[in-house]
């Protein structure tokens, strides 16, 4: 089997409600999907997402498509997809950075290989350790009353008992009060966590984390700028409440540096940040070797991208902080014929072949920005 072609599609999918982050409000989430075809006519599909163009990360949906099609595709045409780890290494020696684009291509190749063997993709990563994983929900309406109502509804319907609040935008003290009111309302029924998305300086972090810790918050995600590992180390040693690295943790090398300097208590994994599934497994190994617990992050992918993350996270024995693979629940529609299964606070790990989802090509055509050169 050889790789014959790769095409990338940018899709804009509406969300069920505005999702407020410090750097952007999502009302339409842009996802990027890739279709790799083999010489014997098989298809593999991958997906990555980013948030707010280039406001979250350095790669935009448009640059992901361009890099994947123009610079990565020529490196893999005619190659055997079965050796996807070697292919990813070959790509990384020829393409600097561009981790989301690399992750997109690798996931489509992995889907192709698993489909060609008629097995779930997780079998290519050592097999499943979990049949399902817990899923946090982000309360991001911006209104305390609405967020409490949403949280209580989730608890009653057994959808989520872990809630994350995005508190990087606006007045830090008001945001802390907003979170502690929500924690007081849900009590011990739920874990409440915050994501600051790099918005605080160290002085702000000191008084805010103290108040959040006292208010019963369980996890503080990326309070400081991504570059500020020294500051993160000081926060880690000062507080009992765990501090998690998200934007500061991209590559395998970042993971090593953070572990060495204890610049986080917890790692937020995301295959897109790491440059793919194989790299994410390596980060998990660094975490294991350093006694750092793991959390399965999201970039708010649709069903396919979520299945990719879920299958990979299912192969990691200790996912002690659970996941936030709620992406599909935020979209009004999806672009796969089958759906993911959320029940009893958990996401069931999709079964194969591949990542276990079939792309709905009519929906893809409907939501994709363009089809120039497409062969679907
Ligand atoms: C992030 O920074 O973690 C994940 C959940 C959410 O609401 O935003 C994303 C990005
Ligand atoms: Mg985050």
Coordinates of C-alpha atoms and ligand atoms in Angstrom, one line a residue:
X1 CA 0.0 0.0 0.0
X2 CA 1.3 3.5 -0.9
X3 CA 0.0 7.0 -0.3
X4 CA -1.7 8.4 -3.4
X5 CA -3.1 11.8 -2.4
X6 CA -3.9 14.1 0.4
X7 CA -6.6 16.9 0.5
X8 CA -7.4 19.3 3.2
X9 CA -10.8 21.0 3.9
X10 CA -11.5 23.9 6.2
X11 CA -15.0 23.8 7.7
X12 CA -16.9 26.4 9.7
X13 CA -19.3 24.8 12.2
X14 CA -21.8 26.8 14.2
X15 CA -21.9 26.3 18.0
X16 CA -25.0 25.9 20.2
X17 CA -24.0 29.0 22.3
X18 CA -21.2 31.6 22.3
X19 CA -18.1 30.1 24.0
X20 CA -16.1 32.9 25.7
X21 CA -12.3 32.4 26.0
X22 CA -9.8 35.1 27.0
X23 CA -8.6 35.5 23.5
X24 CA -11.7 34.9 21.4
X25 CA -15.4 34.1 21.5
X26 CA -16.4 31.1 19.5
X27 CA -19.8 31.3 17.7
X28 CA -18.5 29.3 14.7
X29 CA -15.7 26.9 15.3
X30 CA -13.3 26.2 12.4
X31 CA -12.0 22.7 12.0
X32 CA -9.6 21.3 9.5
X33 CA -10.1 17.9 8.0
X34 CA -7.7 15.8 5.8
X35 CA -8.4 12.9 3.5
X36 CA -5.5 10.7 2.6
X37 CA -6.0 8.1 -0.2
X38 CA -4.0 5.0 -0.8
X39 CA -3.1 3.6 -4.2
X40 CA -5.6 0.8 -3.6
X41 CA -8.5 3.2 -3.1
X42 CA -8.7 3.3 0.7
X43 CA -9.3 6.6 2.6
X44 CA -8.1 7.8 5.9
X45 CA -9.5 10.9 7.6
X46 CA -7.9 13.2 10.2
X47 CA -9.0 16.4 12.0
X48 CA -7.5 19.2 14.0
X49 CA -9.0 22.4 15.2
X50 CA -7.6 25.7 16.5
X51 CA -9.4 28.6 18.2
X52 CA -9.9 32.1 16.8
X53 CA -7.6 32.1 13.8
X54 CA -4.2 32.8 15.2
X55 CA -5.4 34.2 18.6
X56 CA -4.9 30.9 20.4
X57 CA -1.9 29.4 18.7
X58 CA 0.6 30.4 16.0
X59 CA -1.0 28.2 13.2
X60 CA -4.3 29.3 11.5
X61 CA -6.7 26.9 9.8
X62 CA -5.4 28.4 6.5
X63 CA -1.7 27.8 7.3
X64 CA -2.5 24.3 8.5
X65 CA -4.1 23.5 5.1
X66 CA -1.3 25.2 3.2
X67 CA 1.5 23.5 5.1
X68 CA -0.2 20.1 4.9
X69 CA -0.9 20.3 1.2
X70 CA 2.1 22.1 -0.1
X71 CA 5.0 21.0 2.1
X72 CA 4.0 17.8 3.9
X73 CA 2.1 16.0 1.1
X74 CA 5.1 15.8 -1.3
X75 CA 7.1 14.1 1.5
X76 CA 4.6 11.3 1.9
X77 CA 3.3 10.6 -1.6
X78 CA 4.4 7.1 -2.8
X79 CA 5.4 6.1 0.8
X80 CA 4.1 3.2 2.7
X81 CA 1.6 4.6 5.3
X82 CA 2.1 1.5 7.6
X83 CA 5.3 3.0 8.8
X84 CA 3.6 6.1 10.1
X85 CA 6.0 6.7 13.0
X86 CA 9.0 6.7 10.6
X87 CA 7.0 9.0 8.2
X88 CA 6.3 11.4 11.1
X89 CA 10.0 11.5 11.9
X90 CA 10.8 12.1 8.2
X91 CA 8.3 14.9 8.1
X92 CA 9.7 16.5 11.2
X93 CA 13.3 16.5 9.8
X94 CA 12.0 18.5 6.7
X95 CA 9.3 20.7 8.2
X96 CA 10.0 23.0 11.2
X97 CA 7.3 23.7 13.7
X98 CA 3.8 23.5 12.2
X99 CA 2.7 21.0 14.8
X100 CA -1.1 21.2 14.0
X101 CA -0.4 20.5 10.3
X102 CA 1.8 17.5 11.2
X103 CA -0.9 16.2 13.6
X104 CA -3.5 16.5 11.0
X105 CA -1.6 14.5 8.4
X106 CA -0.4 11.9 10.9
X107 CA -4.0 11.3 12.2
X108 CA -5.3 10.8 8.6
X109 CA -2.5 8.3 7.9
X110 CA -3.1 6.4 11.1
X111 CA -6.8 6.2 10.2
X112 CA -5.9 4.8 6.8
X113 CA -3.5 2.2 8.3
X114 CA -6.0 1.0 10.9
X115 CA -8.7 0.8 8.3
X116 CA -6.5 -1.2 6.0
X117 CA -6.0 -3.7 8.8
X118 CA -9.7 -3.5 9.9
X119 CA -8.8 -2.6 13.5
X120 CA -9.4 0.4 15.8
X121 CA -6.6 2.9 15.6
X122 CA -5.9 2.5 19.3
X123 CA -4.5 -1.0 18.6
X124 CA -1.7 0.7 16.7
X125 CA -0.8 2.5 20.0
X126 CA -0.6 -0.6 22.2
X127 CA -4.4 -1.1 22.7
X128 CA -7.0 0.3 25.1
X129 CA -6.5 0.8 28.9
X130 CA -9.9 2.5 29.2
X131 CA -13.3 1.7 27.6
X132 CA -14.5 5.2 28.5
X133 CA -13.1 8.4 29.9
X134 CA -14.7 11.2 32.1
X135 CA -15.4 14.4 30.3
X136 CA -15.3 17.9 31.7
X137 CA -17.7 20.6 30.4
X138 CA -16.6 24.2 30.0
X139 CA -19.1 26.7 31.5
X140 CA -18.4 29.7 29.3
X141 CA -21.6 31.6 29.0
X142 CA -20.1 34.5 31.1
X143 CA -23.1 34.7 33.4
X144 CA -22.9 33.2 37.0
X145 CA -26.6 32.3 37.2
X146 CA -26.7 30.7 33.7
X147 CA -23.5 28.8 34.4
X148 CA -24.9 27.4 37.7
X149 CA -28.1 26.4 35.9
X150 CA -26.1 24.7 33.2
X151 CA -23.9 22.9 35.7
X152 CA -26.9 21.7 37.7
X153 CA -28.6 20.5 34.6
X154 CA -25.4 18.6 33.6
X155 CA -25.3 16.9 37.0
X156 CA -29.0 16.0 37.0
X157 CA -28.7 14.4 33.5
X158 CA -25.4 12.7 34.5
X159 CA -23.6 14.4 31.6
X160 CA -20.7 16.0 33.4
X161 CA -19.5 16.3 37.0
X162 CA -16.3 18.2 36.2
X163 CA -16.6 21.9 35.2
X164 CA -14.0 24.2 33.8
X165 CA -14.3 27.9 33.8
X166 CA -12.4 30.2 31.4
X167 CA -11.4 33.1 33.5
X168 CA -8.7 34.8 31.5
X169 CA -10.9 37.7 30.3
X170 CA -12.1 40.6 32.5
X171 CA -11.5 41.5 36.1
X172 CA -9.6 38.7 37.9
X173 CA -11.3 39.4 41.3
X174 CA -14.7 39.3 39.8
X175 CA -13.9 36.2 37.9
X176 CA -12.6 34.5 41.1
X177 CA -15.9 35.4 42.8
X178 CA -17.9 34.0 39.8
X179 CA -16.0 30.7 40.1
X180 CA -16.3 30.4 43.9
X181 CA -20.1 31.0 43.7
X182 CA -20.4 28.2 41.2
X183 CA -18.3 25.9 43.3
X184 CA -20.4 26.8 46.4
X185 CA -23.6 26.0 44.4
X186 CA -22.4 22.5 43.1
X187 CA -20.5 21.6 46.3
X188 CA -19.0 18.1 46.5
X189 CA -21.1 16.9 43.6
X190 CA -18.6 18.3 41.1
X191 CA -15.0 19.2 40.5
X192 CA -14.6 22.9 39.5
X193 CA -11.5 23.9 37.7
X194 CA -10.3 27.1 36.0
X195 CA -8.4 27.9 32.8
X196 CA -6.7 31.3 32.8
X197 CA -5.3 30.9 29.2
X198 CA -2.0 32.8 30.2
X199 CA -3.9 36.0 31.2
X200 CA -2.4 36.7 34.6
X201 CA 1.0 37.9 35.8
X202 CA 2.6 36.3 38.8
X203 CA 1.3 38.9 41.4
X204 CA -2.3 38.5 40.1
X205 CA -1.9 34.7 40.2
X206 CA -0.8 34.8 43.9
X207 CA -3.9 36.4 45.3
X208 CA -6.3 34.7 42.8
X209 CA -5.0 31.2 43.3
X210 CA -5.1 31.7 47.1
X211 CA -8.8 32.6 46.9
X212 CA -9.6 29.8 44.4
X213 CA -7.8 27.2 46.6
X214 CA -9.8 28.5 49.6
X215 CA -13.0 28.3 47.5
X216 CA -12.5 24.6 46.7
X217 CA -11.3 24.8 43.1
X218 CA -9.4 21.7 42.1
X219 CA -7.1 22.7 39.2
X220 CA -5.6 25.9 37.9
X221 CA -4.8 25.7 34.2
X222 CA -2.1 27.9 32.6
X223 CA -2.3 31.0 34.8
X224 CA 0.9 32.5 33.4
X225 CA 2.2 33.2 29.9
X226 CA 3.4 30.1 27.9
X227 CA 7.0 31.3 28.1
X228 CA 7.0 31.8 31.9
X229 CA 8.1 28.4 33.2
X230 CA 10.1 30.0 36.0
X231 CA 7.0 31.7 37.3
X232 CA 5.0 28.4 37.0
X233 CA 7.6 26.6 39.1
X234 CA 7.2 29.2 41.8
X235 CA 3.4 28.8 41.8
X236 CA 3.7 25.0 41.8
X237 CA 5.9 25.1 44.9
X238 CA 3.7 27.7 46.7
X239 CA 0.2 26.2 46.4
X240 CA -1.4 22.8 47.2
X241 CA -4.0 23.2 44.4
X242 CA -2.4 21.6 41.2
X243 CA -1.3 24.0 38.5
X244 CA -1.6 22.6 34.9
X245 CA 0.5 23.3 31.8
X246 CA -1.5 23.8 28.6
X247 CA -0.1 26.4 26.2
X248 CA 3.4 26.1 27.7
X249 CA 3.4 22.4 26.9
X250 CA 3.6 21.7 23.2
X251 CA 6.4 19.4 22.1
X252 CA 8.2 16.5 23.7
X253 CA 11.1 18.9 24.5
X254 CA 8.7 21.2 26.3
X255 CA 7.5 18.3 28.4
X256 CA 11.0 17.4 29.4
X257 CA 11.8 21.0 30.4
X258 CA 8.6 21.4 32.4
X259 CA 9.1 18.1 34.2
X260 CA 12.7 18.9 35.0
X261 CA 11.9 22.3 36.4
X262 CA 8.5 21.2 37.9
X263 CA 6.9 24.0 36.0
X264 CA 3.5 22.2 36.3
X265 CA 1.8 19.6 38.5
X266 CA -0.3 18.3 35.6
X267 CA 0.2 18.0 31.9
X268 CA -2.7 18.9 29.5
X269 CA -2.2 16.6 26.5
X270 CA -3.4 17.6 23.0
X271 CA -2.1 15.8 19.9
X272 CA -2.4 19.0 17.8
X273 CA 0.0 20.9 20.1
X274 CA 2.5 18.0 20.2
X275 CA 2.5 17.5 16.4
X276 CA 0.7 14.2 16.4
X277 CA -0.4 11.0 18.2
X278 CA 3.1 9.4 18.4
X279 CA 4.5 12.6 19.9
X280 CA 1.7 12.7 22.4
X281 CA 2.5 9.2 23.6
X282 CA 6.1 10.3 24.1
X283 CA 4.9 13.2 26.3
X284 CA 2.8 10.8 28.3
X285 CA 5.9 8.7 28.9
X286 CA 7.8 11.8 30.1
X287 CA 4.9 12.5 32.5
X288 CA 5.0 8.9 33.7
X289 CA 8.7 9.0 34.3
X290 CA 8.4 12.3 36.3
X291 CA 5.3 11.4 38.3
X292 CA 3.2 14.1 36.6
X293 CA -0.5 13.2 36.2
X294 CA -2.3 13.7 32.9
X295 CA -5.4 15.4 31.5
X296 CA -6.8 14.8 28.1
X297 CA -7.2 18.2 26.5
X298 CA -9.2 19.5 23.5
X299 CA -8.9 22.2 20.9
X300 CA -12.7 21.9 20.5
X301 CA -12.6 19.4 17.7
X302 CA -15.8 17.9 16.1
X303 CA -16.6 14.2 16.3
X304 CA -13.7 12.9 14.3
X305 CA -11.0 15.0 16.0
X306 CA -12.5 14.1 19.4
X307 CA -12.5 10.4 18.4
X308 CA -8.8 10.7 17.5
X309 CA -7.9 12.2 20.9
X310 CA -10.2 9.8 22.8
X311 CA -8.7 6.7 21.1
X312 CA -5.1 7.9 21.9
X313 CA -5.9 8.9 25.5
X314 CA -7.5 5.4 26.0
X315 CA -4.1 3.9 25.4
X316 CA -2.5 5.8 28.3
X317 CA -2.9 3.9 31.7
X318 CA -3.1 6.9 34.0
X319 CA -5.4 9.7 32.8
X320 CA -6.1 10.7 36.4
X321 CA -7.5 14.2 35.7
X322 CA -9.9 12.8 33.1
X323 CA -10.6 14.7 29.8
X324 CA -12.4 17.6 28.4
X325 CA -13.4 15.9 25.1
X326 CA -16.7 17.8 25.0
X327 CA -16.2 19.4 21.5
X328 CA -19.0 17.6 19.7
X329 CA -21.5 18.7 22.4
X330 CA -20.8 22.3 21.6
X331 CA -21.5 22.0 17.8
X332 CA -25.0 22.4 16.3
X333 CA -24.2 19.7 13.7
X334 CA -21.4 17.2 12.9
X335 CA -19.8 15.9 9.7
X336 CA -19.8 12.2 10.5
X337 CA -22.5 9.7 9.7
X338 CA -22.2 8.1 13.2
X339 CA -21.9 9.9 16.5
X340 CA -20.0 9.6 19.7
X341 CA -21.5 8.1 22.8
X342 CA -21.6 10.2 26.0
X343 CA -23.3 8.7 29.0
X344 CA -22.9 8.7 32.8
X345 CA -20.3 11.5 32.8
X346 CA -18.1 9.6 30.4
X347 CA -17.3 9.4 26.7
X348 CA -17.2 5.8 25.4
X349 CA -14.1 5.1 23.4
X350 CA -15.2 4.8 19.7
X351 CA -14.4 1.4 18.1
X352 CA -12.8 1.0 14.7
X353 CA -12.0 0.4 12.0
X354 CA -9.7 3.4 12.2
X355 CA -11.0 6.1 14.6
X356 CA -14.5 4.5 14.2
X357 CA -16.2 7.4 12.4
X358 CA -17.4 7.7 8.8
X359 CA -17.3 11.1 7.3
X360 CA -20.6 12.4 5.9
X361 CA -19.5 13.8 2.6
X362 CA -22.7 15.8 2.0
X363 CA -22.2 17.6 5.3
X364 CA -18.6 18.1 4.5
X365 CA -19.5 19.7 1.2
X366 CA -22.1 21.9 3.0
X367 CA -19.7 23.2 5.7
X368 CA -16.3 23.2 3.8
X369 CA -15.1 26.6 2.5
X370 CA -14.0 25.3 -0.9
X371 CA -13.5 22.2 -3.0
X372 CA -11.0 23.3 -5.5
X373 CA -8.9 20.3 -6.5
X374 CA -11.0 18.0 -4.3
X375 CA -11.6 14.4 -5.3
X376 CA -14.2 13.4 -2.8
Ligands
LIG1 C1 -8.0 25.5 26.2 O1 -7.2 26.4 26.5 O2 -7.9 24.5 27.0 C2 -10.4 23.7 25.8 C3 -11.6 23.8 26.4 C4 -12.1 25.1 26.2 O3 -13.2 25.6 26.5 O4 -11.2 25.8 25.5 C5 -10.2 24.9 25.1 C6 -8.8 25.5 25.0
LIG2 MG1 -6.3 25.5 28.3

